[in-house]
Tab-separated table of C-alpha atoms in Angstrom:
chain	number	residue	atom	x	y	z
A	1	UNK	CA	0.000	0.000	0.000
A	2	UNK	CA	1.193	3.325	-0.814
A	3	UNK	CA	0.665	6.543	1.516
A	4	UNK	CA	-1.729	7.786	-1.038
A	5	UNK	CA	-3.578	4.819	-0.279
A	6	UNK	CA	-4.030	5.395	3.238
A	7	UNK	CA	-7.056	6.417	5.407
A	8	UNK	CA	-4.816	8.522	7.316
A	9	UNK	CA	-7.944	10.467	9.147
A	10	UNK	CA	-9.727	7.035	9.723
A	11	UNK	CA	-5.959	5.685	11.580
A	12	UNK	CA	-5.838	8.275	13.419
A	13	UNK	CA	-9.216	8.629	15.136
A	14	UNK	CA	-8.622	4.854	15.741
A	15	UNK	CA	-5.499	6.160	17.513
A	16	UNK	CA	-7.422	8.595	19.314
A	17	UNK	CA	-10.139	6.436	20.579
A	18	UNK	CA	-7.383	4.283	23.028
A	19	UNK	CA	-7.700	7.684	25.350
A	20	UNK	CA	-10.685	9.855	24.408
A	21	UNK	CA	-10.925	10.905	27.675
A	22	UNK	CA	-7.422	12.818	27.667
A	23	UNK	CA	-8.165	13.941	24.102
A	24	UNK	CA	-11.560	15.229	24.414
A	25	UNK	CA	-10.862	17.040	28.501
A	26	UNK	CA	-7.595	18.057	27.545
A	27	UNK	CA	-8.329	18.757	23.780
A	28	UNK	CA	-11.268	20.985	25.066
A	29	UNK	CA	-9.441	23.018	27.543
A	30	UNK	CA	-7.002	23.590	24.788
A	31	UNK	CA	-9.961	24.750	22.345
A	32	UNK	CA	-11.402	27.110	24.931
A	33	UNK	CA	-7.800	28.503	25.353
A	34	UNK	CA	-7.974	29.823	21.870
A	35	UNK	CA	-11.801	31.103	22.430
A	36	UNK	CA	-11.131	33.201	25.125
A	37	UNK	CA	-9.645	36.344	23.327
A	38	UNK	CA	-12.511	36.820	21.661
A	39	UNK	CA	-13.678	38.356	25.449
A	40	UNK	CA	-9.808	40.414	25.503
A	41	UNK	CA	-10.203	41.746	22.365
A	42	UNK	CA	-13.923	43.092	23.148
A	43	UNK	CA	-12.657	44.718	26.405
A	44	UNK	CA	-10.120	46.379	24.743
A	45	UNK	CA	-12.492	48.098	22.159
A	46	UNK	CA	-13.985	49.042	26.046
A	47	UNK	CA	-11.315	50.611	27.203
A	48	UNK	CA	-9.911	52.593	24.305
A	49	UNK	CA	-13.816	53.362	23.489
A	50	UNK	CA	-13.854	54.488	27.157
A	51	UNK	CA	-11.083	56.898	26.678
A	52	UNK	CA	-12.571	58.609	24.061
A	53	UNK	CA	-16.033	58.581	25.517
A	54	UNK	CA	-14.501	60.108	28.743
A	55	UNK	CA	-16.069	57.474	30.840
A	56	UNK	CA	-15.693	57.698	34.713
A	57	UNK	CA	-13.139	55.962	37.193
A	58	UNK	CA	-15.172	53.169	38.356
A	59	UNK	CA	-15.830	52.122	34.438
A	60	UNK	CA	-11.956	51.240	33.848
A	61	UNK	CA	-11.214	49.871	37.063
A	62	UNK	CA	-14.629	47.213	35.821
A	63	UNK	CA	-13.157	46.744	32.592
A	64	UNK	CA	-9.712	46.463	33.312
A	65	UNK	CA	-10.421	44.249	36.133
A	66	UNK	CA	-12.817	41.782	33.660
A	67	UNK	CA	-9.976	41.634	31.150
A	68	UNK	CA	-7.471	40.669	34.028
A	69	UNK	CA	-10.363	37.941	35.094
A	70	UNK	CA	-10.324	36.546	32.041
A	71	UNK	CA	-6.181	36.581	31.332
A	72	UNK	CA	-6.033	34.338	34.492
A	73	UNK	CA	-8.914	32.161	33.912
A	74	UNK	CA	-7.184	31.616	30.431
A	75	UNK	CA	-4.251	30.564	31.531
A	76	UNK	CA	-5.626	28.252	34.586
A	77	UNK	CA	-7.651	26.601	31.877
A	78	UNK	CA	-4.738	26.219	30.188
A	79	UNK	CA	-2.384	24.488	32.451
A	80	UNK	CA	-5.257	21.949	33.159
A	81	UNK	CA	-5.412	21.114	29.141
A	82	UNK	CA	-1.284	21.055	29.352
A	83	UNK	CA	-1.468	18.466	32.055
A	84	UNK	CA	-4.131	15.888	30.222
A	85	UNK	CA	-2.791	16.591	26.924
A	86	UNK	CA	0.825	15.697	28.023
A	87	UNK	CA	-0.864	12.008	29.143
A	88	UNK	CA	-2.188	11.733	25.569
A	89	UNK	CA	0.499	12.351	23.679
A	90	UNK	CA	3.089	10.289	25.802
A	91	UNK	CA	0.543	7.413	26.353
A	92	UNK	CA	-0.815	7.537	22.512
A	93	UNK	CA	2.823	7.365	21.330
A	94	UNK	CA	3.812	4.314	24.044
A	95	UNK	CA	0.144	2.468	22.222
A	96	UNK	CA	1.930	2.983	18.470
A	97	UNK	CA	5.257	1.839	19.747
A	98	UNK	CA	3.732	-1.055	21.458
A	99	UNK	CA	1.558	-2.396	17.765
A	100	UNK	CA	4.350	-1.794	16.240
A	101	UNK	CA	6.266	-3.796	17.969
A	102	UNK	CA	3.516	-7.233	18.309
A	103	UNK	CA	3.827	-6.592	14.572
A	104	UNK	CA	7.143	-7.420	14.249
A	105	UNK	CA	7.288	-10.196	16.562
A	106	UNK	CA	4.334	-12.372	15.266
A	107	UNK	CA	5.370	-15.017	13.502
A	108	UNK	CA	1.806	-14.996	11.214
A	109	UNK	CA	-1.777	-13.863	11.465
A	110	UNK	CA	-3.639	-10.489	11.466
A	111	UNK	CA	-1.001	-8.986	13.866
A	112	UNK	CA	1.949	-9.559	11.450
A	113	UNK	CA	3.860	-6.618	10.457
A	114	UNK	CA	6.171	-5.485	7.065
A	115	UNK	CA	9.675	-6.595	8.221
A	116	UNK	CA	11.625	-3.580	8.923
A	117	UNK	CA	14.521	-3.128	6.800
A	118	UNK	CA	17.517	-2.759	9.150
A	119	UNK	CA	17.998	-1.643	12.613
A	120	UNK	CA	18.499	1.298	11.410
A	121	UNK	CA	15.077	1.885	9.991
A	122	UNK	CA	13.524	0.294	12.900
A	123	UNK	CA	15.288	3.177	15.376
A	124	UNK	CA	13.750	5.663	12.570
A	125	UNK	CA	10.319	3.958	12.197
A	126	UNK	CA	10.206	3.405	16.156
A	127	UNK	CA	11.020	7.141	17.214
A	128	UNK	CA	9.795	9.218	14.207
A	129	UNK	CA	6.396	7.985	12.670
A	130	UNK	CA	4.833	7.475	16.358
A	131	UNK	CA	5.412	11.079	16.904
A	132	UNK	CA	4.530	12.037	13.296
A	133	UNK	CA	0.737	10.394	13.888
A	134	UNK	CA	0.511	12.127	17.405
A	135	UNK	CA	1.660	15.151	16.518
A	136	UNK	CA	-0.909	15.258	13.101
A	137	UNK	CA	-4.107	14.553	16.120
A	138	UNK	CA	-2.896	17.591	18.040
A	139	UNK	CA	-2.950	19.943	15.411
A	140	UNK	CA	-6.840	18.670	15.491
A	141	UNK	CA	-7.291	20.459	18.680
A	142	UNK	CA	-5.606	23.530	17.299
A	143	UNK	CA	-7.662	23.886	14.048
A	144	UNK	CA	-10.864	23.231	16.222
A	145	UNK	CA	-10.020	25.967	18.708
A	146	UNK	CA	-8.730	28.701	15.807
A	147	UNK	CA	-12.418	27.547	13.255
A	148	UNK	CA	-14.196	28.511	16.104
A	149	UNK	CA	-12.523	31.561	17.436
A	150	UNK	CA	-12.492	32.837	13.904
A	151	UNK	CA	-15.662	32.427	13.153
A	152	UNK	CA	-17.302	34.566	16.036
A	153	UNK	CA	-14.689	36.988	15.518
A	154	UNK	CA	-14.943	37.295	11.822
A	155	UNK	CA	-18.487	37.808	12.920
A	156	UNK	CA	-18.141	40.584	15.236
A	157	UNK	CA	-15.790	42.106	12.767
A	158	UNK	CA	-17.529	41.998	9.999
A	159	UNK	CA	-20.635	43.523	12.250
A	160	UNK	CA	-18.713	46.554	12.497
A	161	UNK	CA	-17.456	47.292	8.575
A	162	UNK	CA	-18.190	44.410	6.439
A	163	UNK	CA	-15.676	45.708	3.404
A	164	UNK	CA	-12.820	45.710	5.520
A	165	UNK	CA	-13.311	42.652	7.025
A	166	UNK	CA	-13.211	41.039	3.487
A	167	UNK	CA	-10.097	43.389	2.562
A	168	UNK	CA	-7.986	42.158	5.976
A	169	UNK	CA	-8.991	38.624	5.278
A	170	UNK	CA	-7.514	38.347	1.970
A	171	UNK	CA	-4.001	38.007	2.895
A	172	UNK	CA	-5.105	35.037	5.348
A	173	UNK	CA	-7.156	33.402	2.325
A	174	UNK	CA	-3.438	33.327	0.498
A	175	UNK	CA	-1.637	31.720	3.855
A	176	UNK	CA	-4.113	28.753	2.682
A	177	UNK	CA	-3.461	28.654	-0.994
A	178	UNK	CA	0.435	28.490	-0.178
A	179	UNK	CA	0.433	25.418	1.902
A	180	UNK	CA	-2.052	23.933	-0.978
A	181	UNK	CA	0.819	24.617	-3.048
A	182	UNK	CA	3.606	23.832	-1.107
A	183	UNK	CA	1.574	20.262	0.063
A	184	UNK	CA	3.281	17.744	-2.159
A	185	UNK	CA	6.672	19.115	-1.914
A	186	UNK	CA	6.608	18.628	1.714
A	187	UNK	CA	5.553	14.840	1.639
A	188	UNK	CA	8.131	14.206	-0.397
A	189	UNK	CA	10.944	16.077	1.408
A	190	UNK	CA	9.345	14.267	5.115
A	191	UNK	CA	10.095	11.075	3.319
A	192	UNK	CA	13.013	11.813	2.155
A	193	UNK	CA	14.465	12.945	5.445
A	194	UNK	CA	13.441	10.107	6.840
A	195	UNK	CA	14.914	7.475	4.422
A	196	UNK	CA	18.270	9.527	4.970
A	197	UNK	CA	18.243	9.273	8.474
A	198	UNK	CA	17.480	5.690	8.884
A	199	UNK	CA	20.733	5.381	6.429
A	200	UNK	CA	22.954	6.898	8.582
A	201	UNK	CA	21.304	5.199	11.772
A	202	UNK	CA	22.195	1.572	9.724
A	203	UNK	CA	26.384	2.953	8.716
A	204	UNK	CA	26.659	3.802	12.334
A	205	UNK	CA	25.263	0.161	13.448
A	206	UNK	CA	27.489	-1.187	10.830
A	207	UNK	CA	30.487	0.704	12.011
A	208	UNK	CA	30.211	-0.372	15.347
A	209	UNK	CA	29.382	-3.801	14.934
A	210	UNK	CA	32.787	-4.623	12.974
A	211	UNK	CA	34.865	-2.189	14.704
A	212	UNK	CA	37.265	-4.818	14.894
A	213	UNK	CA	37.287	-5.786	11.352
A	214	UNK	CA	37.854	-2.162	10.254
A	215	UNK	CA	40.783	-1.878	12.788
A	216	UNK	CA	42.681	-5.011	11.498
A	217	UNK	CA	41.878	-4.215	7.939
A	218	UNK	CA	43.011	-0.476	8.574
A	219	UNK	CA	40.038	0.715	7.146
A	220	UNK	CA	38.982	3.822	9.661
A	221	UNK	CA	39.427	6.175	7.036
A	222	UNK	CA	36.935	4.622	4.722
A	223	UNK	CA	34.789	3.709	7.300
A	224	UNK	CA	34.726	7.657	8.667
A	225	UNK	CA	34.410	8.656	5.053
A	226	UNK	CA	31.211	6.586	4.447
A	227	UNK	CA	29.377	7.527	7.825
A	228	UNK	CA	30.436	11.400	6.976
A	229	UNK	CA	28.678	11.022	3.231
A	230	UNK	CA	25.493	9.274	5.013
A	231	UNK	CA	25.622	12.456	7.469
A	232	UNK	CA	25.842	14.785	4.886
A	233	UNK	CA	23.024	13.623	3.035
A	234	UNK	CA	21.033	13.194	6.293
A	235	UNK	CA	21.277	16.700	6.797
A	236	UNK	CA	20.320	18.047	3.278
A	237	UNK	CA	17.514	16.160	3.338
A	238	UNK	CA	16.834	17.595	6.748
A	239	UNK	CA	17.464	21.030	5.378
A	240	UNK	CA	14.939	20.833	2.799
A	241	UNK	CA	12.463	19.215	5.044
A	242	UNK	CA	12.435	21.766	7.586
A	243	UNK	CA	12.562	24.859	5.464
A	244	UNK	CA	9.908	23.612	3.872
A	245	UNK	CA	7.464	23.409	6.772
A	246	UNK	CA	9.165	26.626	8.297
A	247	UNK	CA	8.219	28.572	4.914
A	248	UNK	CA	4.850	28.218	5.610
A	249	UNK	CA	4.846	29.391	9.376
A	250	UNK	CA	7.279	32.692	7.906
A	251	UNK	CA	5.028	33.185	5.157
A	252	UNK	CA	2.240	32.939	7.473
A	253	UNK	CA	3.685	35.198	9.525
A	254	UNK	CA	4.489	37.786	6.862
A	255	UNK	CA	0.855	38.010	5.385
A	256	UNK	CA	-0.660	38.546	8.349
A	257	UNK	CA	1.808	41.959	9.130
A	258	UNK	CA	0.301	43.008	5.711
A	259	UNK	CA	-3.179	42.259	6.441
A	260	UNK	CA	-2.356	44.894	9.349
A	261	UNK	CA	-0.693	47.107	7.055
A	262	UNK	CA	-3.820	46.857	4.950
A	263	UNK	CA	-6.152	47.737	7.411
A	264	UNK	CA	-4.370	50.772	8.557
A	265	UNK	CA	-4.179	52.384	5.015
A	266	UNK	CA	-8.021	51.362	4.469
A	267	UNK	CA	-9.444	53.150	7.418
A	268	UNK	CA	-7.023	56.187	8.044
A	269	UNK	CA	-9.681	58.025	6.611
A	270	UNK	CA	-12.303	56.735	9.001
A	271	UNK	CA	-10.458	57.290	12.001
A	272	UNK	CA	-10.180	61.037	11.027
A	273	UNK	CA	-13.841	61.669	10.853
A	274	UNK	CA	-14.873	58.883	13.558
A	275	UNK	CA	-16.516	56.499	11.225
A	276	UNK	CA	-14.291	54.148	12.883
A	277	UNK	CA	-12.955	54.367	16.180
A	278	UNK	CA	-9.672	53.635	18.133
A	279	UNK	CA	-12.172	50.791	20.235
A	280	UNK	CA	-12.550	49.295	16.264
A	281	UNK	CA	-9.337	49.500	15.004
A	282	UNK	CA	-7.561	47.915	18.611
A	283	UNK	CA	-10.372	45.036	18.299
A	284	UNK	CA	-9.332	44.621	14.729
A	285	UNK	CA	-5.644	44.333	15.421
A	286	UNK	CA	-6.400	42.283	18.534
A	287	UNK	CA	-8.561	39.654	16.496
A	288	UNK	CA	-6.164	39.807	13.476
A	289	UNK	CA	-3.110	38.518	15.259
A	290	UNK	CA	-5.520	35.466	16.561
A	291	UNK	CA	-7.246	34.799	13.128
A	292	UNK	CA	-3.928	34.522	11.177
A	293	UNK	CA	-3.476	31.352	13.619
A	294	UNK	CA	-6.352	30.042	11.821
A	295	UNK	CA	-4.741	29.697	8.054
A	296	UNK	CA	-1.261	28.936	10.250
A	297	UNK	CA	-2.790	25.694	12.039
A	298	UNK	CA	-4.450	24.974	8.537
A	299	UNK	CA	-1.059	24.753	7.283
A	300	UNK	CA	0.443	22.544	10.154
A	301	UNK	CA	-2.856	20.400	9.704
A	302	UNK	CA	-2.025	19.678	6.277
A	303	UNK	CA	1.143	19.334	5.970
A	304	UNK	CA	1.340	16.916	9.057
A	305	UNK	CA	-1.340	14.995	7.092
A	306	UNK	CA	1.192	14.868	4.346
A	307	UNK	CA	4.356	13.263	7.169
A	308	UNK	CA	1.596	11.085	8.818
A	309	UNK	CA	1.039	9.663	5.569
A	310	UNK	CA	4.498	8.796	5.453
A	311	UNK	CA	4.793	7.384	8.727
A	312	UNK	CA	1.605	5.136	8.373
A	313	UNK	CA	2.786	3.566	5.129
């Protein structure tokens, strides 16, 4: 079977089923960790809105005290989600490991397993793909907690000037289209990288295991020559594979700075003759850092769809 072949959503809710309790507790207070600055972001527009408006002592001092409510109850809720989600991961991994494992010690049956190639592979296929499938679940949590914190706030935003909303969401619509792109490339750099590295992992056994042969045979300089040339093509491939996935994040990064830039030219006007006020444009550039990790986890979703693929073939 090839990894285009593979019901890589379908493997890994069966992976997430062993503990749904960690996922779904922990994956939740992660989720509601994202929500919550849609509450920051509206008191802000209250206090700047409140400056303006010249509003009284007592009004700040309820405002400012709401926003600090919420900052610690985020961050409470947070360290709760940190704690179960921890178990998941670690325990999820240990499950892999372990079928993995019956798989390559049954002799026949259901449970039997594609031979790994060389020890090498198996310290590769052991310690990578495990981590690969876990880490392509997680990014579940994070898409589900950035979908729904950008679509209230896209909402609110859009209650308050629907045309610019559309203008500072363009840029974030492109973030999307580039990891679309960029999709293929990265399963076969993942794949890549990991060929290379189980390579190297097989010289070094090799090395080791006829140390003595190479000494009497006065063949160190060979033998140093072939693990460097395995190392050097380990880490091209490694190169590739992680400037790759880090293009996306900077790219990410750089569109939504322009988004910002956009939406400063757009209402300049606005803000002069108080179509648009200094509560709007803070809530805007509040929710705007937030939405941008919406397109960003879309990326990390995708592209660790692309390595789990990989590691489940």
């Amino acid at each position: 079977m090839t990894a285009a072949g593979i019901d890589t959503w379908g493997m890994s809710w069966k992976t997430m089923r062993k503990r749904p309790f960690s996922f779904f507790f922990g994956g939740g207070a992660w989720s509601i960790f994202f929500v919550m600055p849609l509450f920051l972001g509206l008191l802000l527009k209250a206090v700047f809105d409140g400056i303006s408006d010249e509003r009284t002592a007592r009004y700040f001092w309820i405002v400012i005290g709401a926003y600090a409510g919420v900052a610690i109850a985020r961050r409470t809720i947070v360290h709760f989600g940190a704690l179960l989600w921890a178990r998941f991961w670690s325990v999820s991994e240990l499950i892999l490991r372990g079928g993995m494992l019956r798989g390559q010690v049954s002799s026949g049956g259901r449970h039997a397993g594609r031979p790994v190639e060389h020890a090498g592979a198996a310290m590769t296929r052991f310690r990578d793909d495990p981590q690969d499938v876990v880490r392509f679940i997680d990014s579940w949590v994070d898409i589900a907690g950035a979908l729904a914190f950008g679509g209230v706030a896209i909402a609110v935003m859009a209650s308050i000037d629907v045309w610019l909303t559309v203008v500072v969401m363009l840029p974030v619509a492109a973030i999307a289209l580039t990891t679309r792109v960029l999709g293929h490339w990265v399963t076969s750099a993942h794949r890549r990288h990991l060929e290379k590295t189980s390579h190297l992992t097989a010289g070094l056994r090799d090395v080791f295991a006829a140390h003595n042969t190479i000494r009497l045979y006065d063949r160190r300089q060979d033998a140093t020559a072939e693990v460097g040339r395995r190392a050097a093509e380990r880490s091209k491939a490694a190169i590739v594979d992680h400037i790759l996935s880090d293009s996306i994040r900077a790219i990410s990064l750089s569109l939504t700075e322009v988004a910002v830039g956009i939406m400063l030219l757009v209402v300049a006007s606005d803000l002069r003759n108080g179509a648009f006020s200094v509560g709007d444009l803070a809530l805007f550039t509040a929710y705007l850092g937030y939405i941008s990790f919406l397109p960003r986890m879309t990326g990390h979703l995708l592209t660790r769809r692309r390595q789990t693929e990989v590691a489940f073939d």
